[in-house]
Amino acid sequence: QVQLVESGGGLVQPGGSLRLSCAASGKIFSPNTMGWYRQAPGKQRELVAYITSGGSTNYADSVKGRFTISRDNAKNTVYLQMNSLKPEDTADYYCNYNYRYLDYWGQGTQVTVSS
C-alpha cells in the first residue's frame, strides 16, 4: 500500500502562484512515476503533469510554460509549482503514484483562482 498526502492548495488571485506538495509513504518501489491530475466541477479528471524517477517530465498543453513539476526521490515527494494561474485552473488537484500496474491516489487538494 502507498499513502499520498497532498498540501498547498488554496485561494489565489489570477496571475498568482501556488505550490502543491505530495508526500508518498508505505511500500514505495522504483522506478515509478508520480504526477498531478485535476478535476474541475462537471468535467473529467485530466492529467496536469507527471515526472518519472529519472526526472523525465510531461505536461498538459494548457499548463506548459506556467507549471513546473519536480520531485525529491529521497523524500518520496513530488511538487507542482503553479505560476500565472488562471481562473480555468480552478479544480481539485490529485496526486498520483504509479508503479507498473499499481496506481494510488491522494485525497485531493482544492485550488481556486478567483479575484
PDB file of C-alpha atoms in Angstrom, residues 8-110:
ATOM      1  CA  GLY A   8      -0.599  23.533  -0.669  1.00  0.00           C
ATOM      2  CA  GLY A   9      -3.968  24.230  -2.248  1.00  0.00           C
ATOM      3  CA  GLY A  10      -5.989  27.352  -1.591  1.00  0.00           C
ATOM      4  CA  LEU A  11      -7.453  30.533  -2.993  1.00  0.00           C
ATOM      5  CA  VAL A  12      -5.290  32.736  -5.197  1.00  0.00           C
ATOM      6  CA  GLN A  13      -5.918  35.680  -7.490  1.00  0.00           C
ATOM      7  CA  PRO A  14      -5.431  35.382 -11.240  1.00  0.00           C
ATOM      8  CA  GLY A  15      -1.759  35.721 -12.088  1.00  0.00           C
ATOM      9  CA  GLY A  16      -0.725  34.406  -8.710  1.00  0.00           C
ATOM     10  CA  SER A  17       1.246  31.326  -7.731  1.00  0.00           C
ATOM     11  CA  LEU A  18       0.790  28.241  -5.600  1.00  0.00           C
ATOM     12  CA  ARG A  19       2.992  25.276  -4.808  1.00  0.00           C
ATOM     13  CA  LEU A  20       1.475  21.865  -4.249  1.00  0.00           C
ATOM     14  CA  SER A  21       3.295  19.080  -2.439  1.00  0.00           C
ATOM     15  CA  CYS A  22       2.582  15.370  -2.258  1.00  0.00           C
ATOM     16  CA  ALA A  23       4.410  13.053   0.108  1.00  0.00           C
ATOM     17  CA  ALA A  24       4.289   9.320  -0.522  1.00  0.00           C
ATOM     18  CA  SER A  25       4.764   6.716   2.187  1.00  0.00           C
ATOM     19  CA  GLY A  26       4.429   2.981   2.518  1.00  0.00           C
ATOM     20  CA  LYS A  27       5.753   0.405   0.038  1.00  0.00           C
ATOM     21  CA  ILE A  28       7.492   2.623  -2.473  1.00  0.00           C
ATOM     22  CA  PHE A  29       9.036   0.852  -5.454  1.00  0.00           C
ATOM     23  CA  SER A  30      11.307   2.284  -8.102  1.00  0.00           C
ATOM     24  CA  PRO A  31      11.364   3.240 -10.823  1.00  0.00           C
ATOM     25  CA  ASN A  32       7.987   4.882 -10.538  1.00  0.00           C
ATOM     26  CA  THR A  33       6.053   7.805 -11.920  1.00  0.00           C
ATOM     27  CA  MET A  34       4.384  10.471  -9.839  1.00  0.00           C
ATOM     28  CA  GLY A  35       2.095  13.117 -11.165  1.00  0.00           C
ATOM     29  CA  TRP A  36      -0.723  15.543 -10.743  1.00  0.00           C
ATOM     30  CA  TYR A  37      -4.203  15.361 -12.180  1.00  0.00           C
ATOM     31  CA  ARG A  38      -7.064  17.778 -11.773  1.00  0.00           C
ATOM     32  CA  GLN A  39     -10.817  17.678 -11.962  1.00  0.00           C
ATOM     33  CA  ALA A  40     -12.984  20.734 -12.362  1.00  0.00           C
ATOM     34  CA  PRO A  41     -16.710  20.651 -11.497  1.00  0.00           C
ATOM     35  CA  GLY A  42     -18.643  18.831 -14.188  1.00  0.00           C
ATOM     36  CA  LYS A  43     -15.522  17.778 -16.038  1.00  0.00           C
ATOM     37  CA  GLN A  44     -13.445  14.637 -16.303  1.00  0.00           C
ATOM     38  CA  ARG A  45     -10.189  14.210 -14.432  1.00  0.00           C
ATOM     39  CA  GLU A  46      -7.262  15.235 -16.619  1.00  0.00           C
ATOM     40  CA  LEU A  47      -3.511  14.916 -16.482  1.00  0.00           C
ATOM     41  CA  VAL A  48      -1.649  18.065 -15.474  1.00  0.00           C
ATOM     42  CA  ALA A  49       1.925  16.776 -15.361  1.00  0.00           C
ATOM     43  CA  TYR A  50       3.987  13.753 -14.421  1.00  0.00           C
ATOM     44  CA  ILE A  51       7.604  13.014 -13.604  1.00  0.00           C
ATOM     45  CA  THR A  52       9.496   9.746 -13.589  1.00  0.00           C
ATOM     46  CA  SER A  53      12.072   8.616 -11.048  1.00  0.00           C
ATOM     47  CA  GLY A  54      14.716   9.575 -13.582  1.00  0.00           C
ATOM     48  CA  GLY A  55      13.356  13.092 -13.926  1.00  0.00           C
ATOM     49  CA  SER A  56      11.599  12.905 -17.278  1.00  0.00           C
ATOM     50  CA  THR A  57       8.546  15.136 -17.364  1.00  0.00           C
ATOM     51  CA  ASN A  58       5.386  15.590 -19.367  1.00  0.00           C
ATOM     52  CA  TYR A  59       2.869  18.442 -19.216  1.00  0.00           C
ATOM     53  CA  ALA A  60      -0.609  19.125 -20.468  1.00  0.00           C
ATOM     54  CA  ASP A  61      -0.541  21.749 -23.205  1.00  0.00           C
ATOM     55  CA  SER A  62      -2.733  24.018 -21.100  1.00  0.00           C
ATOM     56  CA  VAL A  63      -0.073  24.364 -18.373  1.00  0.00           C
ATOM     57  CA  LYS A  64       3.177  24.290 -20.348  1.00  0.00           C
ATOM     58  CA  GLY A  65       5.339  27.270 -19.519  1.00  0.00           C
ATOM     59  CA  ARG A  66       3.359  28.054 -16.366  1.00  0.00           C
ATOM     60  CA  PHE A  67       3.606  24.914 -14.199  1.00  0.00           C
ATOM     61  CA  THR A  68       6.724  23.029 -13.177  1.00  0.00           C
ATOM     62  CA  ILE A  69       6.760  19.539 -11.691  1.00  0.00           C
ATOM     63  CA  SER A  70       9.706  18.317  -9.645  1.00  0.00           C
ATOM     64  CA  ARG A  71      10.463  15.587  -7.144  1.00  0.00           C
ATOM     65  CA  ASP A  72      12.748  14.696  -4.275  1.00  0.00           C
ATOM     66  CA  ASN A  73      13.339  10.957  -4.512  1.00  0.00           C
ATOM     67  CA  ALA A  74      14.966  10.819  -1.083  1.00  0.00           C
ATOM     68  CA  LYS A  75      11.769  12.201   0.447  1.00  0.00           C
ATOM     69  CA  ASN A  76       9.374  10.435  -1.954  1.00  0.00           C
ATOM     70  CA  THR A  77       7.790  13.812  -2.537  1.00  0.00           C
ATOM     71  CA  VAL A  78       6.549  15.458  -5.717  1.00  0.00           C
ATOM     72  CA  TYR A  79       5.900  19.162  -6.147  1.00  0.00           C
ATOM     73  CA  LEU A  80       3.885  21.240  -8.565  1.00  0.00           C
ATOM     74  CA  GLN A  81       4.862  24.892  -8.852  1.00  0.00           C
ATOM     75  CA  MET A  82       1.978  26.752 -10.462  1.00  0.00           C
ATOM     76  CA  ASN A  83       2.613  30.261 -11.777  1.00  0.00           C
ATOM     77  CA  SER A  84       0.495  32.702 -13.772  1.00  0.00           C
ATOM     78  CA  LEU A  85      -2.627  30.975 -12.547  1.00  0.00           C
ATOM     79  CA  LYS A  86      -5.850  31.446 -14.467  1.00  0.00           C
ATOM     80  CA  PRO A  87      -9.478  31.007 -13.413  1.00  0.00           C
ATOM     81  CA  GLU A  88      -9.639  27.937 -15.647  1.00  0.00           C
ATOM     82  CA  ASP A  89      -7.003  26.286 -13.433  1.00  0.00           C
ATOM     83  CA  THR A  90      -9.626  26.082 -10.682  1.00  0.00           C
ATOM     84  CA  ALA A  91     -10.088  22.407  -9.790  1.00  0.00           C
ATOM     85  CA  ASP A  92      -9.397  19.701  -7.281  1.00  0.00           C
ATOM     86  CA  TYR A  93      -5.814  18.554  -7.769  1.00  0.00           C
ATOM     87  CA  TYR A  94      -4.932  14.923  -7.152  1.00  0.00           C
ATOM     88  CA  CYS A  95      -1.526  13.357  -6.669  1.00  0.00           C
ATOM     89  CA  ASN A  96      -0.870  10.032  -8.374  1.00  0.00           C
ATOM     90  CA  TYR A  97       1.739   7.316  -7.842  1.00  0.00           C
ATOM     91  CA  ASN A  98       2.210   4.671 -10.484  1.00  0.00           C
ATOM     92  CA  TYR A  99       4.427   1.594 -10.425  1.00  0.00           C
ATOM     93  CA  ARG A 100       3.784  -0.977 -13.155  1.00  0.00           C
ATOM     94  CA  TYR A 101       0.121  -1.977 -12.706  1.00  0.00           C
ATOM     95  CA  LEU A 102      -0.229  -0.229  -9.315  1.00  0.00           C
ATOM     96  CA  ASP A 103      -1.991   3.129  -9.165  1.00  0.00           C
ATOM     97  CA  TYR A 104      -2.564   5.157  -5.990  1.00  0.00           C
ATOM     98  CA  TRP A 105      -4.300   8.489  -5.497  1.00  0.00           C
ATOM     99  CA  GLY A 106      -4.237  11.200  -2.891  1.00  0.00           C
ATOM    100  CA  GLN A 107      -7.360  12.673  -1.368  1.00  0.00           C
ATOM    101  CA  GLY A 108      -7.140  15.839  -3.435  1.00  0.00           C
ATOM    102  CA  THR A 109      -6.474  19.471  -2.662  1.00  0.00           C
ATOM    103  CA  GLN A 110      -8.614  22.333  -3.877  1.00  0.00           C
TER     104      GLN A 110
END
